[in-house]
Amino acid sequence: MTQVIWIVAAVLITFSVGYVGYSKYLSQFVDLDDSRETPAHKYEDGQEYVPSKKPVLLGHHFSSIAGGAPIVGPITAGAIWGWVPALAWVAIGNPLMGAVHDFVSLSGSMRHEGKSIGYIIGEYVGERGKNLLLWFAFLTIILVVAVFALVVGIVLNAFPSAATASFVYIALAVVFGFYLYQLDGPFIPGTVVFVAGVFAGVWFGINNPIALFPAVEAGAYPEGTIVLLGFLGNGAWLPGATLEASAILTPNVAAWVPTILIYAAVASALPVWTLLQPRDYLSSFLLYAGVGGALIAIIAGTLLGTASQPLVVADSIAAFEGFLGVPAVSPFPLFPMLFVTIACGTISGFHSLVSSGTTAKQLNKESDARLIGYGGMLGEGLLAAVALSTLAVAGGAEAAAGGGIGGALPNFASGGGIILTSLGIPASFGAPFMALVLVSFLLTSTDTAARLGRYMMEEIIGTPGSGTDTGLSGDLDSFARGRYTNPIIQCGLGYVLVISGEWATLWTLFGGANQLLAALALLTATVWLANWDESKQLVSTGVPMVLMVSITILGISWVAFKEQLYDQLIMGGASGLGAQISASVRIVLALVLMYLALSLVKIGYDNISNVRGGSGATPEPSDD
């Protein structure tokens, strides 16, 4: 039987080569220079532009980009097509495409006042290109907020101990932020004390699990779970809630979703030092412990034989399931659907919004971009490898049968618990801990996404200064971009998507939209480099961009024309008017995404052709 350690070894080898060699070359290629003032220092305002220590910013960045997708994607793909194709896409695609994407997005934003990729491309191709990309990004952000809030609700329902621990570390983060930025407390002693508090919160959560509403079936919660809102009944009255045990949106999940969205709206409106920076920094220790601990446990369990169960690929997970995957699910062709199913973990457009949204505004010096941008993405690839390892250990029947969210989350927690037994950690502790690790990823990504959505709207409408408009003046433009009001718009729309059931309709397009955004971010970087200096090579960003545009357009076309138009409408798979309308909406959304992407590619190609052909300007990059 194949040992799981080979999954880990593959990514460690390719990632090490990528960071030591390729990232060093890219750093010289974009001319990282610590003598150049970063936007965080030039525009420091205590709100959005805040110079940050490298480990603090790395914790924020890694926590923000590593959401649920690098867990759900690899597990789902591994269960459908086998673990070898999933591993190959992560091990090869991440250092050559995803890490490059994140690094150039961060570096490009840093050279353009910390502005978004939409602003950057607008500098070179005009207002239309900028607005197309910004609207594309804003709509994608709403999908991110909705889907992540739903997944957090599912995890907190499955592991009530993670809910308690999450409340503890959020409270600790607020105190830590006050300690660092208002009391100017010493950094290292504070880190030791507050990180210890976070891990103590894990123990407290395991012993004091909480839920909002009663479980729909007996024995679903651990013994001693505190039901906070049980006095309000069973929660069946909540919008979108159902009492069916097999349903995703049970009353407890339906209550957690708006709770998480309210949290995201509030957190995204606060100054970054208040919650975002300290919370992400503290939670990064959970994330490092979860990912790093699992990697060490796999190595120790294999080489030292310390695992309670053999760490081998389960019989239910094949190395390769064939081009169309397992027969238990609808046939999906490996090409191009594998590359859309595994987005985060290999390459993700959402990362370009984080890199050019919050992270670029907090870089203390330019050389930090190498570790945070390129290295941070490699860290997410390690998370994808851990997720694939948990699937291999736990077995894939549940993932194949449930698919997506329903199969991925139980496998990650239960498989992670098995892996951690190699370090002497009982599975009864390891599984809830891995669930908390997942929640930590998701919470940070959700409120960061809401903050990024505000940035997008600020640039679409125009604003006198990032974060200065509260949105309470009564003006419509002010309301749309306001620090307090814009998150309400995003989270409100996200909530409607979840409770109406539209999240299920849009789920398969989420990966496509995310990957198209990655292609457009690479296009933006290629345009920037072409306009910077005609001697700059465009292969590092241009080739991944062409590949991602081609693959994603094919993937979205499959979703629109095969799954929806042919299967649902022509062949009658959509029974009833509601299902037919749903299928039609997916087709329209797919066509809109493809139109926006191809229009931007045409605009970018024309700019590059003009510049490299000698008919365009070649401005030097600057911070102005």
Coordinates of C-alpha atoms in Angstrom, one line a residue:
M1 CA 0.0 0.0 0.0
T2 CA 1.2 3.5 -0.7
Q3 CA 2.3 5.5 2.3
V4 CA 0.9 9.0 2.8
I5 CA 4.4 10.4 3.4
W6 CA 5.0 10.3 -0.4
I7 CA 2.3 13.0 -0.8
V8 CA 4.2 15.2 1.7
A9 CA 7.6 14.5 0.2
A10 CA 6.4 15.5 -3.3
V11 CA 5.3 18.9 -2.3
L12 CA 8.2 19.6 0.0
I13 CA 10.7 18.9 -2.7
T14 CA 9.0 21.0 -5.4
F15 CA 8.2 23.8 -3.0
S16 CA 11.7 24.0 -1.6
V17 CA 13.2 24.2 -5.1
G18 CA 10.7 26.9 -6.0
Y19 CA 11.4 29.1 -3.0
V20 CA 15.1 28.8 -2.9
G21 CA 15.6 29.2 -6.7
Y22 CA 12.6 30.7 -8.5
S23 CA 11.4 33.2 -5.8
K24 CA 15.0 34.6 -5.6
Y25 CA 15.0 35.1 -9.3
L26 CA 11.6 36.8 -9.2
S27 CA 12.7 39.1 -6.4
Q28 CA 15.6 40.3 -8.5
F29 CA 13.4 40.5 -11.6
V30 CA 10.9 43.0 -10.0
D31 CA 13.8 44.8 -8.3
L32 CA 12.9 44.6 -4.6
D33 CA 14.7 47.4 -2.9
D34 CA 14.5 48.0 0.9
S35 CA 15.7 51.6 0.4
R36 CA 12.4 52.4 -1.4
E37 CA 9.6 53.6 0.8
T38 CA 6.6 51.3 0.9
P39 CA 3.0 52.5 0.8
A40 CA 2.6 51.5 4.5
H41 CA 5.1 54.1 5.5
K42 CA 4.3 56.7 2.9
Y43 CA 0.6 56.8 3.6
E44 CA 0.5 55.5 7.2
D45 CA -2.9 56.4 8.6
G46 CA -3.4 54.0 11.5
Q47 CA -6.5 52.6 9.7
E48 CA -5.6 50.8 6.5
Y49 CA -1.9 51.7 5.9
V50 CA 0.0 50.3 8.9
P51 CA 3.6 49.1 8.7
S52 CA 3.8 45.6 10.2
K53 CA 6.4 43.3 11.5
K54 CA 7.1 40.5 9.0
P55 CA 5.9 37.6 11.2
V56 CA 2.7 39.5 12.0
L57 CA 2.0 40.3 8.4
L58 CA 2.8 36.8 7.3
G59 CA 0.3 35.5 9.8
H60 CA -2.3 37.9 8.6
H61 CA -1.7 37.1 4.9
F62 CA -1.5 33.3 5.3
S63 CA -4.6 33.3 7.5
S64 CA -6.5 35.4 5.0
I65 CA -5.6 33.4 1.8
A66 CA -5.9 30.0 3.3
G67 CA -9.7 29.6 3.6
G68 CA -11.7 26.4 3.2
A69 CA -11.1 26.0 -0.6
P70 CA -7.6 24.5 -0.3
I71 CA -9.2 21.8 1.9
V72 CA -12.5 21.2 0.0
G73 CA -10.9 21.3 -3.4
P74 CA -8.1 18.7 -3.0
I75 CA -10.3 16.3 -1.1
T76 CA -13.1 16.5 -3.6
A77 CA -10.7 16.2 -6.6
G78 CA -8.9 13.3 -4.9
A79 CA -12.1 11.4 -4.3
I80 CA -13.3 11.9 -7.9
W81 CA -10.2 11.4 -10.0
G82 CA -7.7 9.9 -7.6
W83 CA -4.9 11.2 -5.4
V84 CA -2.2 11.3 -8.1
P85 CA -3.7 13.9 -10.4
A86 CA -4.7 16.1 -7.4
L87 CA -1.2 15.9 -6.0
A88 CA 0.5 16.6 -9.3
W89 CA -1.5 19.8 -9.9
V90 CA -0.7 21.1 -6.4
A91 CA 3.0 20.1 -6.4
I92 CA 3.8 21.5 -9.8
G93 CA 1.2 24.2 -10.3
N94 CA 1.7 26.0 -7.0
P95 CA 5.4 27.0 -7.3
L96 CA 5.2 27.8 -11.0
M97 CA 1.8 29.5 -11.2
G98 CA 0.1 30.2 -7.8
A99 CA 3.1 31.5 -5.9
V100 CA 4.1 33.6 -8.9
H101 CA 0.6 35.0 -9.1
D102 CA 0.6 36.0 -5.4
F103 CA 4.1 37.5 -5.5
V104 CA 3.6 39.6 -8.6
S105 CA 0.2 40.8 -7.3
L106 CA 1.8 41.9 -4.1
S107 CA 4.8 43.5 -5.7
G108 CA 2.7 45.3 -8.4
S109 CA 0.4 46.7 -5.8
M110 CA 3.3 47.8 -3.6
R111 CA 4.6 49.8 -6.6
H112 CA 1.2 51.4 -7.1
E113 CA 0.3 52.9 -3.7
G114 CA -1.1 49.7 -2.4
K115 CA -4.0 49.8 -4.8
S116 CA -5.9 46.8 -6.2
I117 CA -5.2 45.0 -9.4
G118 CA -8.1 46.8 -10.9
Y119 CA -6.5 50.1 -10.3
I120 CA -3.1 48.9 -11.7
I121 CA -4.5 47.6 -15.0
G122 CA -6.5 50.8 -15.3
E123 CA -3.3 52.8 -15.2
Y124 CA -2.2 51.2 -18.4
V125 CA -5.4 50.2 -20.3
G126 CA -7.9 52.9 -19.2
E127 CA -11.0 53.3 -17.1
R128 CA -13.0 50.6 -18.9
G129 CA -10.5 47.9 -18.2
K130 CA -10.3 49.0 -14.6
N131 CA -14.0 49.0 -14.0
L132 CA -14.5 45.6 -15.7
L133 CA -11.9 44.0 -13.4
L134 CA -13.2 45.7 -10.3
W135 CA -16.8 44.7 -10.9
F136 CA -15.7 41.2 -11.6
A137 CA -13.7 41.1 -8.4
F138 CA -16.5 42.7 -6.3
L139 CA -19.1 40.1 -7.5
T140 CA -16.6 37.3 -6.8
I141 CA -16.1 38.7 -3.3
I142 CA -19.8 38.4 -2.6
L143 CA -19.6 34.7 -3.6
V144 CA -16.6 34.3 -1.3
V145 CA -18.4 35.9 1.7
A146 CA -21.5 33.8 1.2
V147 CA -19.7 30.4 0.7
F148 CA -17.2 30.9 3.5
A149 CA -19.9 32.0 6.0
L150 CA -21.9 28.8 5.1
V151 CA -18.8 26.6 5.5
V152 CA -18.0 28.1 8.9
G153 CA -21.6 27.4 10.0
I154 CA -21.3 23.8 8.9
V155 CA -18.0 23.3 10.8
L156 CA -19.3 25.0 14.0
N157 CA -22.4 22.7 13.8
A158 CA -20.3 19.6 13.4
F159 CA -17.7 20.6 16.1
P160 CA -19.4 22.8 18.8
S161 CA -16.1 22.9 20.7
A162 CA -14.6 25.0 17.8
A163 CA -17.3 27.6 18.3
T164 CA -16.2 28.2 21.9
A165 CA -12.5 28.3 21.1
S166 CA -13.2 30.8 18.3
F167 CA -14.9 33.2 20.6
V168 CA -12.0 32.9 23.0
Y169 CA -9.3 33.7 20.5
I170 CA -11.2 36.6 18.9
A171 CA -11.5 38.1 22.4
L172 CA -7.8 37.6 23.0
A173 CA -7.0 39.2 19.6
V174 CA -8.8 42.4 20.6
V175 CA -6.9 42.6 23.8
F176 CA -3.6 41.7 22.1
G177 CA -4.1 44.5 19.5
F178 CA -4.7 47.0 22.3
Y179 CA -1.6 45.7 24.1
L180 CA 0.6 46.1 21.0
Y181 CA -0.6 49.3 19.5
Q182 CA -2.0 51.3 22.4
L183 CA 0.1 50.2 25.3
D184 CA 3.2 49.5 23.1
G185 CA 3.8 46.3 25.0
P186 CA 6.9 44.2 24.3
F187 CA 6.3 42.0 21.2
I188 CA 7.9 38.6 22.1
P189 CA 6.6 38.3 25.7
G190 CA 3.1 39.4 24.5
T191 CA 3.3 36.8 21.8
V192 CA 4.1 34.0 24.3
V193 CA 1.4 35.0 26.7
F194 CA -1.4 35.4 24.2
V195 CA -0.5 32.4 22.0
A196 CA -0.6 30.3 25.2
G197 CA -4.1 31.8 25.8
V198 CA -5.2 30.7 22.4
F199 CA -4.2 27.1 23.0
A200 CA -5.8 27.3 26.4
G201 CA -8.9 28.4 24.6
V202 CA -8.8 25.2 22.5
W203 CA -8.8 23.1 25.7
F204 CA -11.6 25.3 27.1
G205 CA -13.6 24.8 24.0
I206 CA -13.3 21.0 24.0
N207 CA -14.6 21.0 27.6
N208 CA -17.3 23.6 27.0
P209 CA -18.8 23.2 23.5
I210 CA -21.6 25.6 22.5
A211 CA -24.4 25.5 19.8
L212 CA -27.0 28.1 19.0
F213 CA -30.0 25.7 18.5
P214 CA -30.6 22.1 19.3
A215 CA -29.3 19.4 16.9
V216 CA -31.9 17.9 14.5
E217 CA -30.9 14.3 15.5
A218 CA -30.0 12.8 18.9
G219 CA -26.3 12.4 19.6
A220 CA -25.1 14.9 17.1
Y221 CA -23.5 17.2 19.7
P222 CA -20.8 16.1 22.2
E223 CA -22.1 15.5 25.7
G224 CA -22.3 18.7 27.7
T225 CA -22.9 21.0 24.8
I226 CA -24.5 24.3 25.8
V227 CA -27.4 25.3 23.6
L228 CA -27.5 29.1 23.8
L229 CA -30.8 29.8 22.1
G230 CA -32.7 26.7 23.0
F231 CA -35.3 28.8 24.7
L232 CA -36.4 30.1 21.3
G233 CA -37.5 26.6 20.2
N234 CA -35.9 24.3 17.6
G235 CA -35.0 27.1 15.2
A236 CA -37.1 25.8 12.3
W237 CA -38.5 29.3 11.9
L238 CA -35.1 30.6 10.8
P239 CA -35.0 31.7 7.1
G240 CA -33.9 28.7 5.0
A241 CA -33.7 26.3 7.9
T242 CA -34.9 22.7 7.7
L243 CA -35.2 19.9 10.3
E244 CA -34.0 17.2 7.9
A245 CA -30.9 15.5 9.2
S246 CA -29.4 15.1 5.8
A247 CA -29.8 18.8 4.9
I248 CA -26.9 21.2 5.1
L249 CA -28.9 24.2 6.3
T250 CA -30.1 22.8 9.7
P251 CA -31.4 25.4 12.2
N252 CA -28.0 25.6 14.0
V253 CA -26.2 26.2 10.7
A254 CA -28.9 28.7 9.6
A255 CA -28.2 30.6 12.9
W256 CA -24.5 30.5 12.6
V257 CA -24.4 32.0 9.1
P258 CA -25.9 35.4 10.0
T259 CA -23.8 35.4 13.1
I260 CA -20.6 35.0 11.1
L261 CA -21.7 37.6 8.5
I262 CA -22.4 40.1 11.2
Y263 CA -19.0 39.4 12.7
A264 CA -17.4 39.8 9.2
A265 CA -19.1 43.1 8.6
V266 CA -18.0 44.5 12.0
A267 CA -14.5 43.2 11.7
S268 CA -14.0 44.6 8.2
A269 CA -15.0 48.1 9.3
L270 CA -12.6 48.3 12.3
P271 CA -9.0 49.6 11.9
V272 CA -6.7 46.8 11.0
W273 CA -4.7 47.0 14.3
T274 CA -7.9 46.5 16.3
L275 CA -8.7 43.0 15.3
L276 CA -7.5 42.0 11.8
Q277 CA -3.7 42.1 12.4
P278 CA -3.6 40.7 16.0
R279 CA -6.3 38.1 15.3
D280 CA -4.6 36.8 12.2
Y281 CA -1.2 36.8 13.9
L282 CA -2.5 34.8 16.9
S283 CA -4.6 32.4 14.7
S284 CA -1.5 31.8 12.5
F285 CA 0.0 29.8 15.4
L286 CA -3.0 27.6 15.3
L287 CA -2.7 27.2 11.5
Y288 CA 1.1 26.6 11.7
A289 CA 0.4 24.0 14.5
G290 CA -2.3 22.3 12.4
V291 CA -0.5 22.2 9.1
G292 CA 3.1 21.8 10.5
G293 CA 1.9 19.4 13.2
A294 CA 0.2 17.2 10.6
L295 CA 3.3 17.2 8.4
I296 CA 5.5 16.3 11.3
A297 CA 3.1 13.6 12.4
I298 CA 3.0 12.0 9.0
I299 CA 6.8 11.9 8.9
A300 CA 7.1 10.6 12.5
G301 CA 4.3 8.1 12.1
T302 CA 5.8 6.7 9.0
L303 CA 9.5 6.7 10.0
L304 CA 9.1 5.9 13.7
G305 CA 5.9 3.9 13.6
T306 CA 4.2 6.0 16.2
A307 CA 0.8 6.2 14.5
S308 CA -2.2 4.4 16.1
Q309 CA -3.2 3.5 12.5
P310 CA -0.9 2.9 9.5
L311 CA -0.6 6.1 7.6
V312 CA -1.3 4.7 4.2
V313 CA -3.6 5.5 1.4
A314 CA -7.0 3.8 2.0
D315 CA -8.2 1.2 -0.4
S316 CA -11.2 3.4 -1.2
I317 CA -8.8 6.1 -2.7
A318 CA -7.3 5.0 -6.1
A319 CA -4.2 6.6 -7.5
F320 CA -6.2 7.3 -10.7
E321 CA -9.9 6.9 -11.1
G322 CA -9.9 7.5 -14.9
F323 CA -10.5 10.5 -17.1
L324 CA -14.2 10.8 -16.1
G325 CA -13.7 10.0 -12.4
V326 CA -15.6 7.6 -10.1
P327 CA -19.1 6.4 -11.3
A328 CA -20.6 7.4 -7.9
V329 CA -20.8 11.0 -9.1
S330 CA -21.8 12.6 -12.4
P331 CA -18.9 12.2 -14.9
F332 CA -16.6 15.2 -14.9
P333 CA -13.7 15.2 -17.4
L334 CA -10.3 15.5 -15.6
F335 CA -9.4 18.2 -18.1
P336 CA -10.4 20.9 -17.5
M337 CA -12.5 20.3 -14.4
L338 CA -9.6 19.2 -12.1
F339 CA -8.0 22.6 -12.5
V340 CA -11.2 24.4 -11.6
T341 CA -12.0 22.0 -8.7
I342 CA -8.6 22.6 -7.0
A343 CA -8.2 26.4 -7.1
C344 CA -6.9 27.5 -3.7
G345 CA -3.9 25.3 -2.9
T346 CA -2.5 25.7 -6.4
I347 CA -3.6 29.1 -7.8
S348 CA -6.4 31.4 -6.6
G349 CA -7.6 34.8 -7.8
F350 CA -8.9 35.6 -4.3
H351 CA -5.2 35.8 -3.3
S352 CA -4.6 38.7 -5.7
L353 CA -7.3 40.7 -3.9
V354 CA -5.6 40.0 -0.5
S355 CA -2.1 40.7 -1.8
S356 CA -3.1 43.9 -3.5
G357 CA -5.8 44.9 -0.9
T358 CA -4.7 44.6 2.7
T359 CA -1.2 43.0 2.6
A360 CA 0.4 45.6 0.2
K361 CA -0.8 48.4 2.6
Q362 CA 1.1 46.8 5.5
L363 CA 4.5 45.8 4.1
N364 CA 7.2 47.2 6.2
K365 CA 9.9 46.8 3.5
E366 CA 10.0 45.5 0.0
S367 CA 12.1 42.4 0.6
D368 CA 9.3 41.1 2.9
A369 CA 7.2 40.5 -0.3
R370 CA 9.3 37.4 -1.1
L371 CA 8.4 35.4 2.0
I372 CA 4.9 36.8 2.4
G373 CA 3.8 36.6 -1.2
Y374 CA 5.7 33.6 -2.7
G375 CA 6.2 31.8 0.6
G376 CA 2.7 32.4 1.8
M377 CA 1.3 30.6 -1.2
L378 CA 3.6 27.7 -0.7
G379 CA 2.2 27.5 2.8
E380 CA -1.3 27.2 1.4
G381 CA 0.0 24.4 -0.9
L382 CA 1.2 22.6 2.2
L383 CA -2.4 22.9 3.6
A384 CA -3.7 21.4 0.4
A385 CA -1.2 18.5 0.8
V386 CA -2.4 18.0 4.4
A387 CA -6.0 18.0 3.2
L388 CA -5.2 15.4 0.6
S389 CA -3.4 13.3 3.3
T390 CA -6.4 13.4 5.6
L391 CA -8.5 12.1 2.7
A392 CA -6.0 9.3 2.1
V393 CA -6.1 8.3 5.7
A394 CA -9.8 8.7 6.4
G395 CA -11.0 7.1 3.1
G396 CA -12.9 8.6 0.2
A397 CA -16.3 7.0 0.3
E398 CA -17.8 9.8 2.3
A399 CA -16.3 12.5 0.1
A400 CA -17.4 10.8 -3.1
A401 CA -20.9 10.2 -1.9
G402 CA -21.4 13.6 -0.3
G403 CA -19.3 15.6 -2.6
G404 CA -17.9 19.1 -2.0
I405 CA -18.7 20.5 1.4
G406 CA -20.6 17.5 2.7
G407 CA -17.6 15.1 2.2
A408 CA -14.6 17.4 2.6
L409 CA -15.1 18.8 6.1
P410 CA -15.7 15.5 8.0
N411 CA -12.7 13.9 6.3
F412 CA -10.4 16.8 7.2
A413 CA -11.2 16.7 10.8
S414 CA -11.4 13.0 11.3
G415 CA -8.4 12.2 9.1
G416 CA -6.4 15.0 10.8
G417 CA -7.3 13.5 14.2
I418 CA -5.9 10.1 13.0
I419 CA -2.7 11.7 11.7
L420 CA -2.1 13.6 15.0
T421 CA -2.1 10.4 17.0
S422 CA 1.4 9.9 15.7
L423 CA 2.4 12.7 18.1
G424 CA 0.7 11.1 21.0
I425 CA -2.4 13.4 20.7
P426 CA -5.6 11.5 21.2
A427 CA -8.1 11.6 18.2
S428 CA -10.7 12.9 20.6
F429 CA -8.6 16.1 20.9
G430 CA -7.0 16.1 17.5
A431 CA -10.3 16.1 15.5
P432 CA -11.8 19.1 17.2
F433 CA -8.4 20.9 17.0
M434 CA -8.3 20.4 13.3
A435 CA -11.9 21.6 13.0
L436 CA -10.8 24.8 14.9
V437 CA -7.8 25.1 12.4
L438 CA -10.3 25.1 9.6
V439 CA -12.6 27.6 11.3
S440 CA -9.6 29.9 11.8
F441 CA -8.8 29.8 8.1
L442 CA -12.4 30.5 7.2
L443 CA -13.1 33.4 9.7
T444 CA -10.0 35.3 8.6
S445 CA -10.8 34.9 5.0
T446 CA -14.4 35.9 5.4
D447 CA -13.9 39.3 7.1
T448 CA -10.8 40.0 4.9
A449 CA -13.0 39.4 1.9
A450 CA -15.6 41.9 3.2
R451 CA -12.8 44.5 3.7
L452 CA -11.5 43.8 0.2
G453 CA -15.0 44.2 -1.3
R454 CA -15.1 47.7 0.3
Y455 CA -11.7 48.5 -1.3
M456 CA -13.1 47.4 -4.7
M457 CA -16.2 49.7 -4.4
E458 CA -14.0 52.6 -3.2
E459 CA -12.0 52.4 -6.4
I460 CA -15.1 51.9 -8.6
I461 CA -16.9 54.9 -7.3
G462 CA -13.9 56.9 -6.2
T463 CA -13.1 58.1 -2.7
P464 CA -11.0 60.9 -1.1
G465 CA -9.1 58.4 1.0
S466 CA -9.2 54.7 1.8
G467 CA -11.5 54.1 4.8
T468 CA -12.3 57.7 5.5
D469 CA -15.9 57.6 4.4
T470 CA -18.3 56.1 7.0
G471 CA -21.2 55.8 4.5
L472 CA -23.6 57.5 7.0
S473 CA -23.9 60.9 5.2
G474 CA -27.0 59.9 3.3
D475 CA -25.4 60.1 -0.2
L476 CA -25.9 57.0 -2.3
D477 CA -22.2 56.8 -3.5
S478 CA -21.1 57.2 0.1
F479 CA -23.4 54.5 1.3
A480 CA -22.1 52.1 -1.4
R481 CA -18.4 52.6 -0.5
G482 CA -18.7 53.5 3.2
R483 CA -16.6 51.7 5.8
Y484 CA -19.7 50.9 7.9
T485 CA -22.3 50.5 5.1
N486 CA -20.5 48.7 2.3
P487 CA -20.0 45.5 4.4
I488 CA -23.7 45.5 5.1
I489 CA -24.4 45.4 1.4
Q490 CA -21.9 42.5 0.8
C491 CA -23.0 40.5 3.8
G492 CA -26.7 41.1 3.1
L493 CA -26.4 39.8 -0.4
G494 CA -24.3 36.9 0.8
Y495 CA -27.0 36.0 3.3
V496 CA -29.7 36.1 0.7
L497 CA -27.7 33.7 -1.5
V498 CA -27.3 31.2 1.3
I499 CA -30.9 31.2 2.6
S500 CA -32.4 31.1 -0.8
G501 CA -30.5 28.0 -1.8
E502 CA -28.7 29.9 -4.6
W503 CA -25.3 29.1 -3.0
A504 CA -25.8 25.5 -4.2
T505 CA -26.5 26.8 -7.7
L506 CA -23.5 29.1 -7.8
W507 CA -21.0 26.7 -6.1
T508 CA -19.7 25.1 -9.3
L509 CA -19.2 28.6 -10.8
F510 CA -17.3 29.8 -7.7
G511 CA -14.2 27.8 -8.7
G512 CA -14.5 29.1 -12.3
A513 CA -14.9 32.8 -11.2
N514 CA -11.9 32.4 -8.8
Q515 CA -9.7 30.9 -11.5
L516 CA -10.7 33.5 -14.0
L517 CA -9.8 36.2 -11.5
A518 CA -6.3 34.6 -11.1
A519 CA -5.9 34.7 -14.9
L520 CA -6.8 38.4 -14.9
A521 CA -4.4 39.1 -12.1
L522 CA -1.6 37.5 -14.1
L523 CA -2.8 39.6 -17.1
T524 CA -2.5 42.7 -14.9
A525 CA 1.1 41.8 -13.8
T526 CA 2.0 41.1 -17.5
V527 CA 0.7 44.5 -18.6
W528 CA 2.6 46.2 -15.7
L529 CA 5.9 44.4 -16.6
A530 CA 5.4 45.2 -20.3
N531 CA 4.9 48.9 -19.6
W532 CA 7.7 49.0 -17.1
D533 CA 10.6 48.0 -19.3
E534 CA 10.6 46.5 -22.8
S535 CA 13.5 44.2 -21.8
K536 CA 11.4 42.5 -19.2
Q537 CA 10.5 38.9 -20.1
L538 CA 6.8 38.2 -19.9
V539 CA 7.0 34.4 -19.8
S540 CA 6.8 34.0 -16.0
T541 CA 3.4 35.7 -15.9
G542 CA 2.2 35.4 -19.5
V543 CA 2.4 31.6 -19.9
P544 CA 0.4 30.9 -16.6
M545 CA -2.1 33.6 -17.7
V546 CA -2.7 32.0 -21.1
L547 CA -3.0 28.5 -19.5
M548 CA -5.5 29.7 -16.8
V549 CA -7.7 31.6 -19.3
S550 CA -7.9 28.6 -21.6
I551 CA -8.5 26.1 -18.9
T552 CA -11.1 28.2 -17.0
I553 CA -13.0 29.2 -20.1
L554 CA -13.3 25.5 -21.0
G555 CA -14.3 24.6 -17.5
I556 CA -17.0 27.2 -17.3
S557 CA -18.2 26.2 -20.8
W558 CA -18.6 22.7 -19.5
V559 CA -20.7 23.9 -16.6
A560 CA -22.8 26.1 -18.7
F561 CA -23.4 24.1 -21.9
K562 CA -23.0 20.5 -20.8
E563 CA -24.3 20.4 -17.2
Q564 CA -26.9 23.1 -17.5
L565 CA -28.0 23.7 -21.1
Y566 CA -27.8 20.0 -22.2
D567 CA -28.4 18.0 -19.1
Q568 CA -30.8 20.3 -17.3
L569 CA -32.7 22.0 -20.0
I570 CA -32.5 20.0 -23.2
M571 CA -32.6 16.5 -21.6
G572 CA -35.1 17.5 -18.9
G573 CA -32.9 17.1 -15.8
A574 CA -34.4 20.3 -14.4
S575 CA -37.9 19.4 -13.5
G576 CA -40.1 22.3 -12.6
L577 CA -40.0 26.0 -13.3
G578 CA -37.7 26.8 -10.4
A579 CA -35.0 24.3 -11.4
Q580 CA -35.2 25.6 -15.0
I581 CA -34.8 29.2 -13.9
S582 CA -31.8 28.1 -11.7
A583 CA -30.1 26.4 -14.6
S584 CA -30.7 29.4 -16.8
V585 CA -29.2 31.7 -14.2
R586 CA -26.1 29.6 -14.2
I587 CA -25.8 29.7 -17.9
V588 CA -26.1 33.5 -17.9
L589 CA -23.6 33.9 -15.1
A590 CA -21.1 31.7 -17.0
L591 CA -21.5 33.7 -20.1
V592 CA -21.1 37.0 -18.2
L593 CA -17.9 35.7 -16.6
M594 CA -16.4 34.6 -19.9
Y595 CA -17.3 37.9 -21.6
L596 CA -15.7 40.0 -18.9
A597 CA -12.6 37.8 -18.9
L598 CA -12.1 37.7 -22.7
S599 CA -12.8 41.5 -23.0
L600 CA -10.1 42.2 -20.5
V601 CA -7.7 39.8 -22.2
K602 CA -8.3 41.6 -25.5
I603 CA -7.7 45.0 -23.9
G604 CA -4.5 43.8 -22.2
Y605 CA -3.2 42.1 -25.3
D606 CA -3.7 45.3 -27.3
N607 CA -1.8 47.3 -24.7
I608 CA 1.1 44.9 -24.7
S609 CA 1.2 44.8 -28.5
N610 CA 1.3 48.6 -28.7
V611 CA 4.0 49.0 -26.1
R612 CA 6.2 46.2 -27.3
G613 CA 5.6 47.3 -30.9
G614 CA 7.0 50.8 -30.1
S615 CA 3.7 52.7 -30.4
G616 CA 3.0 53.0 -26.7
A617 CA 4.5 54.7 -23.7
T618 CA 6.8 52.9 -21.3
P619 CA 6.3 54.5 -17.9
E620 CA 8.6 53.6 -15.0
P621 CA 7.0 52.0 -12.1
S622 CA 6.7 54.3 -9.1
D623 CA 4.9 54.8 -5.8
D624 CA 3.3 58.0 -7.0

